[in-house]
mmCIF file of C-alpha atoms in Angstrom:
data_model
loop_
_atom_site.group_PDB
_atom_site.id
_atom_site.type_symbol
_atom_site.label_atom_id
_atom_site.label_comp_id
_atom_site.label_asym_id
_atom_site.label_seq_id
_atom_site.Cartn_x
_atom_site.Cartn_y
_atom_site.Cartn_z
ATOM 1 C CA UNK A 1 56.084 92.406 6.302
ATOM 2 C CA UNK A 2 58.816 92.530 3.540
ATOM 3 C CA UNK A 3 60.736 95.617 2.869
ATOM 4 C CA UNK A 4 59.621 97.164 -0.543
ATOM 5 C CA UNK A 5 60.960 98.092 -3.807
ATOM 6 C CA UNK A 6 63.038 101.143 -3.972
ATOM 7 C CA UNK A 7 61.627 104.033 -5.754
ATOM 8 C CA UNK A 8 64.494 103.571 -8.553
ATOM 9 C CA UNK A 9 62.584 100.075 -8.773
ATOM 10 C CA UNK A 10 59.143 101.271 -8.819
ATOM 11 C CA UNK A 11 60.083 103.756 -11.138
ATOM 12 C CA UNK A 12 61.152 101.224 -14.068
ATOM 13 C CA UNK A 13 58.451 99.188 -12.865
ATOM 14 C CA UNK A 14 55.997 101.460 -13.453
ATOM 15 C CA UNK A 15 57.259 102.502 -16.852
ATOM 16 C CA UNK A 16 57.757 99.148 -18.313
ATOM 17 C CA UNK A 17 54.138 98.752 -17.459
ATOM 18 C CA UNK A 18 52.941 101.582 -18.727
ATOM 19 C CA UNK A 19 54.853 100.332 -21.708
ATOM 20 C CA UNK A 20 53.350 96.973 -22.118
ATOM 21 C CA UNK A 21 50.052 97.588 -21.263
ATOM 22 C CA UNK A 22 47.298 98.066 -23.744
ATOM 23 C CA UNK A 23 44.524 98.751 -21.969
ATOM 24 C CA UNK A 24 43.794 100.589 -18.292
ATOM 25 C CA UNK A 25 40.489 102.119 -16.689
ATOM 26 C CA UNK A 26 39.439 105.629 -17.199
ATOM 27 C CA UNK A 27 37.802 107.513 -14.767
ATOM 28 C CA UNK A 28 36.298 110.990 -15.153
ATOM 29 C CA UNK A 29 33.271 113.032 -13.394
ATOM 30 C CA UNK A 30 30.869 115.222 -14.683
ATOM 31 C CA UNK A 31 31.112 119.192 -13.327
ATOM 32 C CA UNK A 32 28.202 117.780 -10.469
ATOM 33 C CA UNK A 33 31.187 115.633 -9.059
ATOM 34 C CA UNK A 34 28.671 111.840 -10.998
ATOM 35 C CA UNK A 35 31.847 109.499 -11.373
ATOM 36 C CA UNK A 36 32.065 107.812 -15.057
ATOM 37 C CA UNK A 37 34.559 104.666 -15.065
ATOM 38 C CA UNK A 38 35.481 102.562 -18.334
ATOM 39 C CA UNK A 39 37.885 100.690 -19.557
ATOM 40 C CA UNK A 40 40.189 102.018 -22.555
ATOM 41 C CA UNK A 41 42.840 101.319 -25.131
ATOM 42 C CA UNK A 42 46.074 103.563 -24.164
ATOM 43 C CA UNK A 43 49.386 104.662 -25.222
ATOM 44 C CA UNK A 44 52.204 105.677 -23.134
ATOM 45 C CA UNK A 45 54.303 107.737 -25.540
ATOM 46 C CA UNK A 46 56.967 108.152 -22.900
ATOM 47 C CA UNK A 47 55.365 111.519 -21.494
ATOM 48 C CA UNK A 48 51.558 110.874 -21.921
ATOM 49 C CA UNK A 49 49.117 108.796 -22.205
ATOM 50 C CA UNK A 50 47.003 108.949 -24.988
ATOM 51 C CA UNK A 51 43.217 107.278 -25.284
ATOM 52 C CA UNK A 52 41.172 107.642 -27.971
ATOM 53 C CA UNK A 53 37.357 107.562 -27.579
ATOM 54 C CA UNK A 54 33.695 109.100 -29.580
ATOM 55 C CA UNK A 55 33.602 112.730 -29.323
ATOM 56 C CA UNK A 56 29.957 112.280 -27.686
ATOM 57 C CA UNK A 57 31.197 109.505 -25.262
ATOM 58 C CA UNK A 58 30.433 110.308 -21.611
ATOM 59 C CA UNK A 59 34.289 110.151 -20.887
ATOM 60 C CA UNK A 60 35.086 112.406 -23.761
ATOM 61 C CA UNK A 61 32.209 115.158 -22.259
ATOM 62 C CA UNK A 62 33.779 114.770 -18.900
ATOM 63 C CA UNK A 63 37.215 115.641 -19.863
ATOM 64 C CA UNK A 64 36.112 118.422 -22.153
ATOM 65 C CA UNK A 65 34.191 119.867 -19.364
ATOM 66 C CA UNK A 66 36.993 118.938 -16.233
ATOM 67 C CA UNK A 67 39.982 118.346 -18.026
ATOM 68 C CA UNK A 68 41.309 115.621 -15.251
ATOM 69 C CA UNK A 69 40.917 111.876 -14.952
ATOM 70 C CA UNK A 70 42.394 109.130 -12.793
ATOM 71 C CA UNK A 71 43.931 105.942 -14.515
ATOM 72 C CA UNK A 72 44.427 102.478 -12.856
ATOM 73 C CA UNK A 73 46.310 99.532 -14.274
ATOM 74 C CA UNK A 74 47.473 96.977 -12.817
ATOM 75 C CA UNK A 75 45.748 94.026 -10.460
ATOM 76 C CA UNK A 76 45.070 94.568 -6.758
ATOM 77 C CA UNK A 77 48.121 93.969 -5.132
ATOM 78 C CA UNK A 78 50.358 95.839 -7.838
ATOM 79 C CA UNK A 79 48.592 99.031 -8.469
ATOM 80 C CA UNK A 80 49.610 102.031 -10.635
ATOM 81 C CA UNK A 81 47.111 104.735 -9.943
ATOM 82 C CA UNK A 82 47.545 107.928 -12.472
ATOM 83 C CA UNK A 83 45.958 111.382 -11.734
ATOM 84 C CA UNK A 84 46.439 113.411 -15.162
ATOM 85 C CA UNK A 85 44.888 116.711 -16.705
ATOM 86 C CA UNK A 86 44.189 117.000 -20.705
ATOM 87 C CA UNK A 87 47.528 117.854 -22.606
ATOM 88 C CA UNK A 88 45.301 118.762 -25.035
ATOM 89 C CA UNK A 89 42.173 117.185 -27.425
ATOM 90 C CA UNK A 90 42.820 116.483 -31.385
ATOM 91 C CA UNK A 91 39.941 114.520 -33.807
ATOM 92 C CA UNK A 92 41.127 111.638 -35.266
ATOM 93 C CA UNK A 93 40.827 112.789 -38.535
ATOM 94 C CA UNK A 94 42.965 116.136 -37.308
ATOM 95 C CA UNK A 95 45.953 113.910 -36.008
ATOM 96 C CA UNK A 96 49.328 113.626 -37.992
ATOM 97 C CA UNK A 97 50.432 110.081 -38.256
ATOM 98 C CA UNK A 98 52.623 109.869 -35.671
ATOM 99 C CA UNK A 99 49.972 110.259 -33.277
ATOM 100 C CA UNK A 100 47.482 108.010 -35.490
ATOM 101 C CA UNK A 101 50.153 105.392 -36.038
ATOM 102 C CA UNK A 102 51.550 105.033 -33.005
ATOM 103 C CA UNK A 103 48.308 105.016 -30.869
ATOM 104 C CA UNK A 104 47.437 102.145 -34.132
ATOM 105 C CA UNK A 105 50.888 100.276 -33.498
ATOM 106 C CA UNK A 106 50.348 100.029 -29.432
ATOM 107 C CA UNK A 107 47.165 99.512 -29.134
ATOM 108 C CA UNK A 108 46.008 96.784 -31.633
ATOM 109 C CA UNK A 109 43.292 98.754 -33.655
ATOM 110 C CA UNK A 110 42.886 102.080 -35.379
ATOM 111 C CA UNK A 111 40.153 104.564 -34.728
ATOM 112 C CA UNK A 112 40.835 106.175 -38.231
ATOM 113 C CA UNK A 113 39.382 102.767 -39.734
ATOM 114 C CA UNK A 114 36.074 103.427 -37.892
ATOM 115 C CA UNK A 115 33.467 105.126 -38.596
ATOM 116 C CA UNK A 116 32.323 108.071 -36.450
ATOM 117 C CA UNK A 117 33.557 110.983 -34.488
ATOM 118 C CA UNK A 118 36.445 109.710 -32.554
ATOM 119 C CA UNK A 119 38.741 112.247 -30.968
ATOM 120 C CA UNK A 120 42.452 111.403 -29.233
ATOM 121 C CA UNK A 121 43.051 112.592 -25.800
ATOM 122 C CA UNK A 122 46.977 113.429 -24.553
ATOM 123 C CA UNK A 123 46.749 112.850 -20.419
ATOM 124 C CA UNK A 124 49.469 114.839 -19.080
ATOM 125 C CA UNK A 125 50.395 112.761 -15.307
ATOM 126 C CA UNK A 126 50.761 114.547 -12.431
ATOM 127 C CA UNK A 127 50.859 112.909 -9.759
ATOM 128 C CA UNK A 128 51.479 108.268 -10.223
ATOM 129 C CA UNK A 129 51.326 106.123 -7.339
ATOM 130 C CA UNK A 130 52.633 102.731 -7.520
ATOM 131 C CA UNK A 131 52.578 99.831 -4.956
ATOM 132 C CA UNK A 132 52.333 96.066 -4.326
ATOM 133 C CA UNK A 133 50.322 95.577 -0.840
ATOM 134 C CA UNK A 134 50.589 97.452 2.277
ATOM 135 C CA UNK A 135 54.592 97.103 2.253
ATOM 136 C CA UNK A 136 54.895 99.769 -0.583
ATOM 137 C CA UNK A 137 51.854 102.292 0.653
ATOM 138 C CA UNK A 138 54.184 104.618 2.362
ATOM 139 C CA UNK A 139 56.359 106.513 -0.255
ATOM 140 C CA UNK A 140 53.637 104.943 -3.046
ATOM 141 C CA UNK A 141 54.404 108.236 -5.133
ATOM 142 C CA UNK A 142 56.714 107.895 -7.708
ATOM 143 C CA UNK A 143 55.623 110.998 -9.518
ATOM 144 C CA UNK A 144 54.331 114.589 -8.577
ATOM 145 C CA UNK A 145 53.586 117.724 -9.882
ATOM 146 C CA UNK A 146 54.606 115.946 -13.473
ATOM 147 C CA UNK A 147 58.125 115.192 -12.288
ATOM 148 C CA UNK A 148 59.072 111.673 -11.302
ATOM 149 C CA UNK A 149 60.600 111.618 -7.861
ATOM 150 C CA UNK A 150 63.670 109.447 -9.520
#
């Protein structure tokens, strides 16, 4: 086996992915534990990450009702795996537009062109894990308790 990154490494890694990417999986649970997992537009403002989905969506009722979620991007052998609780919940039509036009900007689309009751979410990380195979699964965390270990 080959030694892995540093956490420094994994770190920047992580964030410059977070930056780049545009779209990640969502998954929530119900209050009876039933798993719900979808894939979303996102946008890592530097602290959060904020989706944006139907009020009445499955997802939307989970994290109303649980207020966590785990996010995975990434492919198999370079994971990023996000636990996060609700920073909070705003409608669309409620958001300034810093929060409309910046979701717009990173994403590629705007849900305040669409039709419908579409509400943002801000995920507030707690705890990211982020590895490339079984070299980087011990010392995976690079964040926990909301604080990044670098």
């Amino acid at each position: 086996m080959s030694e892995g990154r540093s956490l420094e490494r994994r770190k920047a890694d992580t964030i410059a992915a977070l930056n780049r990417q545009r779209d990640l999986w969502l998954a929530t649970a119900d209050t009876n534990g039933k798993p719900h997992l979808i894939a979303v537009s996102a946008w890592w403002d530097g602290n959060h990450v904020i989706i944006a989905t139907t009020a009445a969506s499955r997802s939307a009722r989970n994290l109303d009702s649980t207020g966590i979620a785990r996010l995975a991007l990434g492919s198999p052998d370079d994971v990023i795996v996000i636990d996060a609780s609700v920073a909070n919940r705003i409608t669309v039509r409620d958001a300034d537009a810093q929060l409309g036009t910046g979701f717009a900007a990173a994403v590629g689309w705007d849900p305040r062109d669409i039709d419908g009751d579409w509400v943002f979410f801000r995920l507030a990380p707690a705890r990211i894990q982020a590895y490339r195979g079984y070299d980087e699964l011990e010392g995976r965390d690079v964040m926990q308790v909301g604080r990044w270990l670098a």
